[in-house]
Structures are given as structure tokens and as C-alpha cells.
JSON list of C-alpha atoms in Angstrom, two decimals:
[
{"chain": "A", "resi": 12, "resn": "MET", "atom": "CA", "xyz": [-69.77, -51.84, -51.85]},
{"chain": "A", "resi": 13, "resn": "SER", "atom": "CA", "xyz": [-72.65, -53.57, -53.62]},
{"chain": "A", "resi": 14, "resn": "LEU", "atom": "CA", "xyz": [-75.09, -51.17, -55.30]},
{"chain": "A", "resi": 15, "resn": "ALA", "atom": "CA", "xyz": [-78.17, -52.63, -56.95]},
{"chain": "A", "resi": 16, "resn": "SER", "atom": "CA", "xyz": [-78.66, -52.04, -60.68]},
{"chain": "A", "resi": 17, "resn": "ASN", "atom": "CA", "xyz": [-81.31, -49.54, -61.81]},
{"chain": "A", "resi": 18, "resn": "SER", "atom": "CA", "xyz": [-81.12, -47.74, -58.46]},
{"chain": "A", "resi": 19, "resn": "GLU", "atom": "CA", "xyz": [-81.47, -44.00, -58.10]},
{"chain": "A", "resi": 20, "resn": "LEU", "atom": "CA", "xyz": [-79.26, -43.10, -55.17]},
{"chain": "A", "resi": 21, "resn": "THR", "atom": "CA", "xyz": [-78.31, -39.98, -53.33]},
{"chain": "A", "resi": 22, "resn": "ILE", "atom": "CA", "xyz": [-74.98, -40.31, -51.50]},
{"chain": "A", "resi": 23, "resn": "ALA", "atom": "CA", "xyz": [-74.11, -37.50, -49.11]},
{"chain": "A", "resi": 24, "resn": "ALA", "atom": "CA", "xyz": [-71.01, -36.94, -47.01]},
{"chain": "A", "resi": 25, "resn": "ILE", "atom": "CA", "xyz": [-72.10, -36.14, -43.43]},
{"chain": "A", "resi": 26, "resn": "PRO", "atom": "CA", "xyz": [-70.14, -35.50, -40.21]},
{"chain": "A", "resi": 27, "resn": "ASN", "atom": "CA", "xyz": [-68.86, -38.59, -38.42]},
{"chain": "A", "resi": 28, "resn": "GLN", "atom": "CA", "xyz": [-69.66, -37.78, -34.78]},
{"chain": "A", "resi": 29, "resn": "ASP", "atom": "CA", "xyz": [-68.08, -40.93, -33.42]},
{"chain": "A", "resi": 30, "resn": "SER", "atom": "CA", "xyz": [-65.37, -39.93, -30.94]},
{"chain": "A", "resi": 31, "resn": "ASP", "atom": "CA", "xyz": [-63.07, -42.72, -32.14]},
{"chain": "A", "resi": 32, "resn": "GLY", "atom": "CA", "xyz": [-63.92, -42.40, -35.81]},
{"chain": "A", "resi": 33, "resn": "SER", "atom": "CA", "xyz": [-61.15, -43.05, -38.33]},
{"chain": "A", "resi": 34, "resn": "SER", "atom": "CA", "xyz": [-62.56, -40.39, -40.68]},
{"chain": "A", "resi": 35, "resn": "LEU", "atom": "CA", "xyz": [-64.19, -36.99, -40.19]},
{"chain": "A", "resi": 36, "resn": "VAL", "atom": "CA", "xyz": [-67.04, -38.02, -42.50]},
{"chain": "A", "resi": 37, "resn": "LYS", "atom": "CA", "xyz": [-69.26, -40.98, -43.25]},
{"chain": "A", "resi": 38, "resn": "LEU", "atom": "CA", "xyz": [-71.56, -41.51, -46.23]},
{"chain": "A", "resi": 39, "resn": "LEU", "atom": "CA", "xyz": [-75.34, -41.49, -46.04]},
{"chain": "A", "resi": 40, "resn": "VAL", "atom": "CA", "xyz": [-76.90, -43.53, -48.87]},
{"chain": "A", "resi": 41, "resn": "MET", "atom": "CA", "xyz": [-80.58, -42.83, -49.69]},
{"chain": "A", "resi": 42, "resn": "ASP", "atom": "CA", "xyz": [-82.76, -44.63, -52.25]},
{"chain": "A", "resi": 43, "resn": "GLY", "atom": "CA", "xyz": [-86.03, -42.75, -51.73]},
{"chain": "A", "resi": 44, "resn": "SER", "atom": "CA", "xyz": [-87.52, -45.20, -49.23]},
{"chain": "A", "resi": 45, "resn": "SER", "atom": "CA", "xyz": [-84.66, -46.10, -46.88]},
{"chain": "A", "resi": 46, "resn": "SER", "atom": "CA", "xyz": [-81.15, -45.10, -45.95]},
{"chain": "A", "resi": 47, "resn": "SER", "atom": "CA", "xyz": [-77.91, -46.70, -44.83]},
{"chain": "A", "resi": 48, "resn": "ILE", "atom": "CA", "xyz": [-74.45, -45.63, -43.72]},
{"chain": "A", "resi": 49, "resn": "ILE", "atom": "CA", "xyz": [-71.08, -46.39, -45.31]},
{"chain": "A", "resi": 50, "resn": "TYR", "atom": "CA", "xyz": [-68.12, -46.06, -42.94]},
{"chain": "A", "resi": 51, "resn": "ASN", "atom": "CA", "xyz": [-64.43, -45.75, -43.64]},
{"chain": "A", "resi": 52, "resn": "ALA", "atom": "CA", "xyz": [-62.75, -49.16, -43.99]},
{"chain": "A", "resi": 53, "resn": "THR", "atom": "CA", "xyz": [-60.82, -48.77, -40.72]},
{"chain": "A", "resi": 54, "resn": "GLU", "atom": "CA", "xyz": [-63.77, -47.51, -38.61]},
{"chain": "A", "resi": 55, "resn": "SER", "atom": "CA", "xyz": [-63.92, -49.13, -35.15]},
{"chain": "A", "resi": 56, "resn": "ALA", "atom": "CA", "xyz": [-66.77, -50.43, -33.04]},
{"chain": "A", "resi": 57, "resn": "GLU", "atom": "CA", "xyz": [-66.99, -49.29, -29.41]},
{"chain": "A", "resi": 58, "resn": "ILE", "atom": "CA", "xyz": [-68.01, -51.36, -26.39]},
{"chain": "A", "resi": 59, "resn": "GLN", "atom": "CA", "xyz": [-68.88, -50.65, -22.79]},
{"chain": "A", "resi": 60, "resn": "VAL", "atom": "CA", "xyz": [-68.75, -53.43, -20.18]},
{"chain": "A", "resi": 61, "resn": "GLY", "atom": "CA", "xyz": [-70.74, -53.51, -16.93]},
{"chain": "A", "resi": 62, "resn": "HIS", "atom": "CA", "xyz": [-70.88, -55.85, -13.89]},
{"chain": "A", "resi": 63, "resn": "LEU", "atom": "CA", "xyz": [-74.53, -55.94, -12.72]},
{"chain": "A", "resi": 64, "resn": "VAL", "atom": "CA", "xyz": [-74.63, -59.21, -10.73]},
{"chain": "A", "resi": 65, "resn": "ASP", "atom": "CA", "xyz": [-74.78, -58.51, -7.00]},
{"chain": "A", "resi": 66, "resn": "ASP", "atom": "CA", "xyz": [-73.63, -61.96, -5.80]},
{"chain": "A", "resi": 67, "resn": "ALA", "atom": "CA", "xyz": [-70.80, -62.38, -8.34]},
{"chain": "A", "resi": 68, "resn": "PRO", "atom": "CA", "xyz": [-67.12, -61.76, -7.52]},
{"chain": "A", "resi": 69, "resn": "ARG", "atom": "CA", "xyz": [-64.72, -59.44, -9.30]},
{"chain": "A", "resi": 70, "resn": "VAL", "atom": "CA", "xyz": [-64.32, -60.51, -12.94]},
{"chain": "A", "resi": 71, "resn": "ASP", "atom": "CA", "xyz": [-62.17, -60.00, -16.03]},
{"chain": "A", "resi": 72, "resn": "VAL", "atom": "CA", "xyz": [-63.40, -59.91, -19.63]},
{"chain": "A", "resi": 73, "resn": "SER", "atom": "CA", "xyz": [-61.54, -61.23, -22.68]},
{"chain": "A", "resi": 74, "resn": "LEU", "atom": "CA", "xyz": [-62.12, -60.72, -26.40]},
{"chain": "A", "resi": 75, "resn": "ASN", "atom": "CA", "xyz": [-60.94, -63.60, -28.58]},
{"chain": "A", "resi": 76, "resn": "GLY", "atom": "CA", "xyz": [-58.82, -64.89, -25.73]},
{"chain": "A", "resi": 77, "resn": "THR", "atom": "CA", "xyz": [-57.09, -61.59, -24.90]},
{"chain": "A", "resi": 78, "resn": "GLU", "atom": "CA", "xyz": [-57.98, -59.87, -21.64]},
{"chain": "A", "resi": 79, "resn": "ALA", "atom": "CA", "xyz": [-59.67, -56.57, -22.49]},
{"chain": "A", "resi": 80, "resn": "VAL", "atom": "CA", "xyz": [-61.19, -55.51, -19.14]},
{"chain": "A", "resi": 81, "resn": "SER", "atom": "CA", "xyz": [-59.59, -56.24, -15.76]},
{"chain": "A", "resi": 82, "resn": "ASN", "atom": "CA", "xyz": [-60.75, -56.07, -12.15]},
{"chain": "A", "resi": 83, "resn": "LEU", "atom": "CA", "xyz": [-64.43, -55.33, -12.81]},
{"chain": "A", "resi": 84, "resn": "ASP", "atom": "CA", "xyz": [-66.49, -55.16, -9.61]},
{"chain": "A", "resi": 85, "resn": "PHE", "atom": "CA", "xyz": [-70.23, -55.15, -9.01]},
{"chain": "A", "resi": 86, "resn": "LYS", "atom": "CA", "xyz": [-71.86, -51.83, -10.08]},
{"chain": "A", "resi": 87, "resn": "GLN", "atom": "CA", "xyz": [-68.87, -50.86, -12.20]},
{"chain": "A", "resi": 88, "resn": "VAL", "atom": "CA", "xyz": [-69.71, -49.80, -15.77]},
{"chain": "A", "resi": 89, "resn": "ARG", "atom": "CA", "xyz": [-66.54, -49.01, -17.70]},
{"chain": "A", "resi": 90, "resn": "ASP", "atom": "CA", "xyz": [-66.18, -46.26, -20.29]},
{"chain": "A", "resi": 91, "resn": "TYR", "atom": "CA", "xyz": [-66.50, -47.11, -23.97]},
{"chain": "A", "resi": 92, "resn": "THR", "atom": "CA", "xyz": [-63.44, -48.57, -25.65]},
{"chain": "A", "resi": 93, "resn": "ALA", "atom": "CA", "xyz": [-62.74, -48.74, -29.37]},
{"chain": "A", "resi": 94, "resn": "VAL", "atom": "CA", "xyz": [-62.17, -52.21, -30.83]},
{"chain": "A", "resi": 95, "resn": "THR", "atom": "CA", "xyz": [-61.53, -53.40, -34.36]},
{"chain": "A", "resi": 96, "resn": "ALA", "atom": "CA", "xyz": [-64.83, -54.23, -36.03]},
{"chain": "A", "resi": 97, "resn": "GLY", "atom": "CA", "xyz": [-65.29, -57.97, -36.47]},
{"chain": "A", "resi": 98, "resn": "THR", "atom": "CA", "xyz": [-66.56, -61.15, -34.84]},
{"chain": "A", "resi": 99, "resn": "TYR", "atom": "CA", "xyz": [-65.59, -61.90, -31.26]},
{"chain": "A", "resi": 100, "resn": "ASP", "atom": "CA", "xyz": [-65.75, -64.62, -28.65]},
{"chain": "A", "resi": 101, "resn": "ILE", "atom": "CA", "xyz": [-66.44, -62.85, -25.36]},
{"chain": "A", "resi": 102, "resn": "ASP", "atom": "CA", "xyz": [-65.56, -64.58, -22.07]},
{"chain": "A", "resi": 103, "resn": "VAL", "atom": "CA", "xyz": [-66.23, -63.32, -18.55]},
{"chain": "A", "resi": 104, "resn": "TYR", "atom": "CA", "xyz": [-64.26, -65.14, -15.86]},
{"chain": "A", "resi": 105, "resn": "VAL", "atom": "CA", "xyz": [-63.41, -64.85, -12.20]},
{"chain": "A", "resi": 106, "resn": "ASP", "atom": "CA", "xyz": [-60.63, -62.32, -11.64]},
{"chain": "A", "resi": 107, "resn": "ASP", "atom": "CA", "xyz": [-57.21, -63.64, -12.71]},
{"chain": "A", "resi": 108, "resn": "THR", "atom": "CA", "xyz": [-58.69, -67.11, -13.33]},
{"chain": "A", "resi": 109, "resn": "PRO", "atom": "CA", "xyz": [-59.20, -67.56, -17.11]},
{"chain": "A", "resi": 110, "resn": "SER", "atom": "CA", "xyz": [-60.12, -71.22, -16.58]},
{"chain": "A", "resi": 111, "resn": "ASP", "atom": "CA", "xyz": [-63.17, -70.24, -14.48]},
{"chain": "A", "resi": 112, "resn": "VAL", "atom": "CA", "xyz": [-65.39, -68.87, -17.27]},
{"chain": "A", "resi": 113, "resn": "ARG", "atom": "CA", "xyz": [-68.85, -67.78, -16.14]},
{"chain": "A", "resi": 114, "resn": "ILE", "atom": "CA", "xyz": [-70.12, -66.23, -19.38]},
{"chain": "A", "resi": 115, "resn": "ASP", "atom": "CA", "xyz": [-69.16, -67.56, -22.82]},
{"chain": "A", "resi": 116, "resn": "VAL", "atom": "CA", "xyz": [-70.48, -65.71, -25.88]},
{"chain": "A", "resi": 117, "resn": "ASN", "atom": "CA", "xyz": [-69.29, -67.02, -29.24]},
{"chain": "A", "resi": 118, "resn": "GLY", "atom": "CA", "xyz": [-69.41, -65.35, -32.64]},
{"chain": "A", "resi": 119, "resn": "GLN", "atom": "CA", "xyz": [-70.68, -61.93, -31.55]},
{"chain": "A", "resi": 120, "resn": "ALA", "atom": "CA", "xyz": [-70.46, -59.40, -34.39]},
{"chain": "A", "resi": 121, "resn": "LEU", "atom": "CA", "xyz": [-69.29, -55.88, -33.50]},
{"chain": "A", "resi": 122, "resn": "ASP", "atom": "CA", "xyz": [-69.92, -53.70, -36.54]},
{"chain": "A", "resi": 123, "resn": "LYS", "atom": "CA", "xyz": [-68.18, -50.55, -37.78]},
{"chain": "A", "resi": 124, "resn": "GLY", "atom": "CA", "xyz": [-69.38, -47.31, -36.25]},
{"chain": "A", "resi": 125, "resn": "MET", "atom": "CA", "xyz": [-71.69, -49.06, -33.79]},
{"chain": "A", "resi": 126, "resn": "ASP", "atom": "CA", "xyz": [-71.73, -48.73, -30.00]},
{"chain": "A", "resi": 127, "resn": "TYR", "atom": "CA", "xyz": [-72.50, -51.72, -27.77]},
{"chain": "A", "resi": 128, "resn": "GLY", "atom": "CA", "xyz": [-73.15, -52.26, -24.08]},
{"chain": "A", "resi": 129, "resn": "VAL", "atom": "CA", "xyz": [-72.14, -55.70, -22.78]},
{"chain": "A", "resi": 130, "resn": "PHE", "atom": "CA", "xyz": [-73.51, -56.35, -19.29]},
{"chain": "A", "resi": 131, "resn": "ALA", "atom": "CA", "xyz": [-73.28, -59.31, -16.93]},
{"chain": "A", "resi": 132, "resn": "ILE", "atom": "CA", "xyz": [-76.80, -59.77, -15.49]},
{"chain": "A", "resi": 133, "resn": "ASP", "atom": "CA", "xyz": [-78.97, -62.18, -13.44]},
{"chain": "A", "resi": 134, "resn": "GLU", "atom": "CA", "xyz": [-77.51, -64.13, -10.49]},
{"chain": "A", "resi": 135, "resn": "LEU", "atom": "CA", "xyz": [-74.18, -65.94, -10.25]},
{"chain": "A", "resi": 136, "resn": "ALA", "atom": "CA", "xyz": [-75.79, -69.38, -10.64]},
{"chain": "A", "resi": 137, "resn": "THR", "atom": "CA", "xyz": [-77.54, -68.34, -13.87]},
{"chain": "A", "resi": 138, "resn": "ILE", "atom": "CA", "xyz": [-75.34, -65.44, -14.97]},
{"chain": "A", "resi": 139, "resn": "GLU", "atom": "CA", "xyz": [-75.61, -64.35, -18.59]},
{"chain": "A", "resi": 140, "resn": "ALA", "atom": "CA", "xyz": [-74.63, -61.54, -20.94]},
{"chain": "A", "resi": 141, "resn": "LEU", "atom": "CA", "xyz": [-77.01, -58.81, -22.07]},
{"chain": "A", "resi": 142, "resn": "LEU", "atom": "CA", "xyz": [-75.79, -57.09, -25.25]},
{"chain": "A", "resi": 143, "resn": "ILE", "atom": "CA", "xyz": [-77.41, -53.83, -26.28]},
{"chain": "A", "resi": 144, "resn": "VAL", "atom": "CA", "xyz": [-76.83, -51.54, -29.25]},
{"chain": "A", "resi": 145, "resn": "THR", "atom": "CA", "xyz": [-76.65, -48.09, -27.71]},
{"chain": "A", "resi": 146, "resn": "ASP", "atom": "CA", "xyz": [-77.57, -44.65, -29.04]},
{"chain": "A", "resi": 147, "resn": "ARG", "atom": "CA", "xyz": [-74.90, -42.12, -27.99]},
{"chain": "A", "resi": 148, "resn": "ARG", "atom": "CA", "xyz": [-75.58, -39.34, -30.49]},
{"chain": "A", "resi": 149, "resn": "ALA", "atom": "CA", "xyz": [-76.22, -36.07, -28.66]},
{"chain": "A", "resi": 150, "resn": "VAL", "atom": "CA", "xyz": [-78.58, -33.31, -29.84]},
{"chain": "A", "resi": 151, "resn": "ALA", "atom": "CA", "xyz": [-78.02, -29.64, -29.07]},
{"chain": "A", "resi": 152, "resn": "THR", "atom": "CA", "xyz": [-81.61, -28.83, -28.08]},
{"chain": "A", "resi": 153, "resn": "SER", "atom": "CA", "xyz": [-82.28, -31.66, -25.62]},
{"chain": "A", "resi": 154, "resn": "ALA", "atom": "CA", "xyz": [-80.83, -34.26, -23.30]},
{"chain": "A", "resi": 155, "resn": "LYS", "atom": "CA", "xyz": [-81.28, -37.91, -24.29]},
{"chain": "A", "resi": 156, "resn": "LEU", "atom": "CA", "xyz": [-81.91, -40.78, -21.91]},
{"chain": "A", "resi": 157, "resn": "ASN", "atom": "CA", "xyz": [-81.31, -44.49, -22.49]},
{"chain": "A", "resi": 158, "resn": "VAL", "atom": "CA", "xyz": [-82.96, -46.84, -19.99]},
{"chain": "A", "resi": 159, "resn": "ILE", "atom": "CA", "xyz": [-82.06, -50.51, -19.36]},
{"chain": "A", "resi": 160, "resn": "HIS", "atom": "CA", "xyz": [-84.02, -52.96, -17.18]},
{"chain": "A", "resi": 161, "resn": "ALA", "atom": "CA", "xyz": [-81.45, -55.31, -15.63]},
{"chain": "A", "resi": 162, "resn": "ALA", "atom": "CA", "xyz": [-83.22, -55.99, -12.30]},
{"chain": "A", "resi": 163, "resn": "LYS", "atom": "CA", "xyz": [-84.49, -59.55, -12.60]},
{"chain": "A", "resi": 164, "resn": "SER", "atom": "CA", "xyz": [-86.46, -59.55, -9.34]},
{"chain": "A", "resi": 165, "resn": "ALA", "atom": "CA", "xyz": [-88.38, -56.42, -10.37]},
{"chain": "A", "resi": 166, "resn": "SER", "atom": "CA", "xyz": [-90.10, -58.24, -13.25]},
{"chain": "A", "resi": 167, "resn": "THR", "atom": "CA", "xyz": [-92.22, -55.84, -15.35]},
{"chain": "A", "resi": 168, "resn": "VAL", "atom": "CA", "xyz": [-92.11, -52.21, -14.22]},
{"chain": "A", "resi": 169, "resn": "ASP", "atom": "CA", "xyz": [-93.27, -48.68, -14.96]},
{"chain": "A", "resi": 170, "resn": "VAL", "atom": "CA", "xyz": [-90.72, -45.87, -15.05]},
{"chain": "A", "resi": 171, "resn": "TYR", "atom": "CA", "xyz": [-91.67, -42.35, -13.96]},
{"chain": "A", "resi": 172, "resn": "LEU", "atom": "CA", "xyz": [-89.72, -39.20, -14.79]},
{"chain": "A", "resi": 173, "resn": "THR", "atom": "CA", "xyz": [-91.17, -36.31, -12.78]},
{"chain": "A", "resi": 174, "resn": "GLU", "atom": "CA", "xyz": [-90.22, -32.83, -11.60]},
{"chain": "A", "resi": 175, "resn": "THR", "atom": "CA", "xyz": [-91.02, -33.71, -7.97]},
{"chain": "A", "resi": 176, "resn": "SER", "atom": "CA", "xyz": [-90.70, -36.93, -5.98]},
{"chain": "A", "resi": 177, "resn": "ASP", "atom": "CA", "xyz": [-94.51, -37.30, -5.87]},
{"chain": "A", "resi": 178, "resn": "ILE", "atom": "CA", "xyz": [-95.84, -39.65, -8.59]},
{"chain": "A", "resi": 179, "resn": "THR", "atom": "CA", "xyz": [-99.41, -39.85, -7.24]},
{"chain": "A", "resi": 180, "resn": "ASN", "atom": "CA", "xyz": [-100.95, -38.13, -10.25]},
{"chain": "A", "resi": 181, "resn": "ALA", "atom": "CA", "xyz": [-98.16, -38.80, -12.76]},
{"chain": "A", "resi": 182, "resn": "SER", "atom": "CA", "xyz": [-98.24, -41.06, -15.80]},
{"chain": "A", "resi": 183, "resn": "PRO", "atom": "CA", "xyz": [-95.27, -43.34, -16.48]},
{"chain": "A", "resi": 184, "resn": "ALA", "atom": "CA", "xyz": [-92.72, -42.28, -19.06]},
{"chain": "A", "resi": 185, "resn": "ILE", "atom": "CA", "xyz": [-92.28, -46.00, -19.84]},
{"chain": "A", "resi": 186, "resn": "SER", "atom": "CA", "xyz": [-94.99, -48.52, -19.00]},
{"chain": "A", "resi": 187, "resn": "GLY", "atom": "CA", "xyz": [-94.86, -52.32, -19.03]},
{"chain": "A", "resi": 188, "resn": "PHE", "atom": "CA", "xyz": [-91.06, -52.28, -19.18]},
{"chain": "A", "resi": 189, "resn": "GLU", "atom": "CA", "xyz": [-89.81, -55.89, -19.14]},
{"chain": "A", "resi": 190, "resn": "TYR", "atom": "CA", "xyz": [-86.60, -57.40, -17.76]},
{"chain": "A", "resi": 191, "resn": "LYS", "atom": "CA", "xyz": [-83.72, -57.40, -20.30]},
{"chain": "A", "resi": 192, "resn": "LYS", "atom": "CA", "xyz": [-85.40, -54.71, -22.40]},
{"chain": "A", "resi": 193, "resn": "ASP", "atom": "CA", "xyz": [-84.06, -51.25, -23.14]},
{"chain": "A", "resi": 194, "resn": "GLN", "atom": "CA", "xyz": [-85.33, -47.99, -24.58]},
{"chain": "A", "resi": 195, "resn": "GLN", "atom": "CA", "xyz": [-82.92, -45.72, -26.40]},
{"chain": "A", "resi": 196, "resn": "GLY", "atom": "CA", "xyz": [-83.06, -42.03, -27.22]},
{"chain": "A", "resi": 197, "resn": "ILE", "atom": "CA", "xyz": [-85.78, -40.66, -24.94]},
{"chain": "A", "resi": 198, "resn": "TYR", "atom": "CA", "xyz": [-85.68, -36.86, -25.40]},
{"chain": "A", "resi": 199, "resn": "VAL", "atom": "CA", "xyz": [-85.77, -34.91, -22.13]},
{"chain": "A", "resi": 200, "resn": "ALA", "atom": "CA", "xyz": [-85.63, -31.14, -21.53]},
{"chain": "A", "resi": 201, "resn": "ALA", "atom": "CA", "xyz": [-82.62, -30.04, -19.50]},
{"chain": "A", "resi": 202, "resn": "GLY", "atom": "CA", "xyz": [-83.27, -29.88, -15.75]},
{"chain": "A", "resi": 203, "resn": "THR", "atom": "CA", "xyz": [-83.49, -31.90, -12.57]},
{"chain": "A", "resi": 204, "resn": "TYR", "atom": "CA", "xyz": [-85.89, -34.84, -12.41]},
{"chain": "A", "resi": 205, "resn": "PHE", "atom": "CA", "xyz": [-86.85, -37.68, -10.13]},
{"chain": "A", "resi": 206, "resn": "VAL", "atom": "CA", "xyz": [-86.71, -41.22, -11.53]},
{"chain": "A", "resi": 207, "resn": "THR", "atom": "CA", "xyz": [-89.06, -43.70, -9.85]},
{"chain": "A", "resi": 208, "resn": "VAL", "atom": "CA", "xyz": [-89.49, -47.35, -10.84]},
{"chain": "A", "resi": 209, "resn": "THR", "atom": "CA", "xyz": [-92.61, -49.23, -9.71]},
{"chain": "A", "resi": 210, "resn": "PRO", "atom": "CA", "xyz": [-94.17, -52.65, -10.38]},
{"chain": "A", "resi": 211, "resn": "THR", "atom": "CA", "xyz": [-96.41, -52.16, -13.41]},
{"chain": "A", "resi": 212, "resn": "GLY", "atom": "CA", "xyz": [-99.80, -50.68, -12.58]},
{"chain": "A", "resi": 213, "resn": "THR", "atom": "CA", "xyz": [-98.83, -49.56, -9.06]},
{"chain": "A", "resi": 214, "resn": "LYS", "atom": "CA", "xyz": [-97.44, -46.41, -7.46]},
{"chain": "A", "resi": 215, "resn": "THR", "atom": "CA", "xyz": [-95.24, -48.34, -5.01]},
{"chain": "A", "resi": 216, "resn": "ALA", "atom": "CA", "xyz": [-91.61, -47.39, -5.56]},
{"chain": "A", "resi": 217, "resn": "ALA", "atom": "CA", "xyz": [-89.18, -50.27, -6.04]},
{"chain": "A", "resi": 218, "resn": "ILE", "atom": "CA", "xyz": [-86.37, -47.92, -7.06]},
{"chain": "A", "resi": 219, "resn": "GLY", "atom": "CA", "xyz": [-86.18, -44.24, -6.17]},
{"chain": "A", "resi": 220, "resn": "PRO", "atom": "CA", "xyz": [-87.29, -41.59, -6.31]},
{"chain": "A", "resi": 221, "resn": "ALA", "atom": "CA", "xyz": [-83.72, -40.84, -7.41]},
{"chain": "A", "resi": 222, "resn": "SER", "atom": "CA", "xyz": [-82.78, -37.28, -8.34]},
{"chain": "A", "resi": 223, "resn": "VAL", "atom": "CA", "xyz": [-80.94, -36.84, -11.67]},
{"chain": "A", "resi": 224, "resn": "THR", "atom": "CA", "xyz": [-79.83, -33.67, -13.43]},
{"chain": "A", "resi": 225, "resn": "VAL", "atom": "CA", "xyz": [-79.55, -33.71, -17.22]},
{"chain": "A", "resi": 226, "resn": "GLU", "atom": "CA", "xyz": [-78.11, -31.19, -19.68]},
{"chain": "A", "resi": 227, "resn": "ASN", "atom": "CA", "xyz": [-78.76, -30.48, -23.34]},
{"chain": "A", "resi": 228, "resn": "ASP", "atom": "CA", "xyz": [-76.26, -31.98, -25.81]},
{"chain": "A", "resi": 229, "resn": "LYS", "atom": "CA", "xyz": [-75.61, -34.98, -23.55]},
{"chain": "A", "resi": 230, "resn": "VAL", "atom": "CA", "xyz": [-76.72, -38.63, -23.52]},
{"chain": "A", "resi": 231, "resn": "TYR", "atom": "CA", "xyz": [-77.39, -40.39, -20.22]},
{"chain": "A", "resi": 232, "resn": "GLN", "atom": "CA", "xyz": [-77.79, -44.08, -19.42]},
{"chain": "A", "resi": 233, "resn": "ALA", "atom": "CA", "xyz": [-79.91, -45.32, -16.51]},
{"chain": "A", "resi": 234, "resn": "ILE", "atom": "CA", "xyz": [-79.71, -49.01, -15.55]},
{"chain": "A", "resi": 235, "resn": "ALA", "atom": "CA", "xyz": [-82.07, -50.58, -12.99]},
{"chain": "A", "resi": 236, "resn": "ILE", "atom": "CA", "xyz": [-80.29, -53.40, -11.11]},
{"chain": "A", "resi": 237, "resn": "ASP", "atom": "CA", "xyz": [-80.79, -55.79, -8.20]},
{"chain": "A", "resi": 238, "resn": "ASP", "atom": "CA", "xyz": [-78.71, -54.97, -5.12]},
{"chain": "A", "resi": 239, "resn": "ALA", "atom": "CA", "xyz": [-79.35, -57.53, -2.39]},
{"chain": "A", "resi": 240, "resn": "ILE", "atom": "CA", "xyz": [-76.42, -56.26, -0.34]},
{"chain": "A", "resi": 241, "resn": "GLY", "atom": "CA", "xyz": [-77.84, -52.72, -0.42]},
{"chain": "A", "resi": 242, "resn": "THR", "atom": "CA", "xyz": [-81.43, -51.52, -0.49]},
{"chain": "A", "resi": 243, "resn": "GLY", "atom": "CA", "xyz": [-82.71, -54.31, -2.73]},
{"chain": "A", "resi": 244, "resn": "PHE", "atom": "CA", "xyz": [-82.55, -52.29, -5.94]},
{"chain": "A", "resi": 245, "resn": "ASP", "atom": "CA", "xyz": [-80.39, -49.53, -7.35]},
{"chain": "A", "resi": 246, "resn": "LEU", "atom": "CA", "xyz": [-80.22, -47.18, -10.32]},
{"chain": "A", "resi": 247, "resn": "LEU", "atom": "CA", "xyz": [-76.90, -46.60, -12.09]},
{"chain": "A", "resi": 248, "resn": "VAL", "atom": "CA", "xyz": [-76.84, -43.33, -14.05]},
{"chain": "A", "resi": 249, "resn": "ASN", "atom": "CA", "xyz": [-73.90, -42.14, -16.13]},
{"chain": "A", "resi": 250, "resn": "ASP", "atom": "CA", "xyz": [-73.05, -39.87, -19.05]},
{"chain": "A", "resi": 251, "resn": "ILE", "atom": "CA", "xyz": [-72.31, -41.89, -22.23]},
{"chain": "A", "resi": 252, "resn": "THR", "atom": "CA", "xyz": [-72.19, -39.03, -24.75]},
{"chain": "A", "resi": 253, "resn": "ASP", "atom": "CA", "xyz": [-70.10, -39.88, -27.80]}
]
């Protein structure tokens, strides 16, 4: 590790909460104005892969030429998998047809101790990868919610999180939320809520109201997607707690 000369550092051993961590601790380095983390040399990265393209067929995903995810269908979001930290070429291709690559990402760094979501988005003709660094650290006193906008046809939206399905007098929890953007680590009290997504500045529901129940000490991910073969839009919600 490189440590600058004339630095005054505090280095503390803290719990490593990563479920696939190679060590029970990691090091927090503080210099009085900022902080950083030092992980064990063999610490992994973790990735989650999702198929969010409604007109695309079943696909497989390879990392550096080796198939890592098989038989991934539309609306499937696989659990996190530990991978060796490093730089990867990520290919998404039609099921069992490695020569028919639809997404080709070269030189993507996956760093130690970090969690990533890799999602196929858009339409088949213009399919692309959306890579997000995800926050999966739970807190005992609250639920946490991560929200991803992967519904291209919805453009810019407002997201409401309310105790009833009526948003008439409610203010959005997220306003002006743009396609391909995400918000991580929204703290939410445990309970049952309704999630409603509307075009920005309106109260007309494009998605929802969808009922979700959240618990303290858990992290949830909500992804807004296009679903032309269903109702037009959908909301995928799952528990991603590390």
C-alpha cells in the first residue's frame, strides 16, 4: 500500500460485512478529511446480472470468455455471485450461441469488496449494458431501498412511496428521475408501502401503485422496466441484503 509521507493516519480494523469476504475484518484509513478502505489481498468482487429487455430472447453471459450465467430470461435478476477482483470482458449472447454476441463490454474493472449490478437494458435492436455499483449494507434500525430506472419509454419520472395507494396529495420520494440513473441507500421505516411511478410533474401512474413490504436490517432493490408483452411497465423488487 502507498502511504503519503508526512501523513497523520488513523487505521482501524472494522467488521467486514461482505457475505463472501475472505477476512472477518477490513481496514478503515482516515487522514482527517477523507477515508478509504483496505481489503484483504484475496477479497472478491460480487456481481448480479439481470435481463431487462422485453423483446430479447434468453441469453447467456460470459466473463473473459467463460460462461458465468446461463439461461437468463426476461425479468430474471440472478443472485449475487463472487468473482475474483480484476478486469473483465463481459459478453451477453443468445442462449447457447457464443458467436451471436449482443452486448460486448471490454475492460470493465470489478474491484475488491465492491458489489455490482450488470443489467441488459433498452430494446433488442439497441441493447446495451447498464453497470451500477450497489449499496447492500444493511442497518439495524431501518430498511434501505435502492431504485433503478431501466424503463426507456418512461423517460423522466417521479417515484412516490406512500402508505396508501392514493398519491393525490403526496410529494415524490424521488423527482426528476432519469432513465439509466439509480439512487442507492434510501432509508425507509419498516412497514408496507405503495410504490407509484409517474411521468415527472404528473400524478398519472405509469407503474403501480405496487404494494411492497420492507423490514429493518434488509436492503431492497426496485427496478422500473418496460414490459410490452405485459402491462407496458413493471417493477421488479427483490431483497439484495449482503
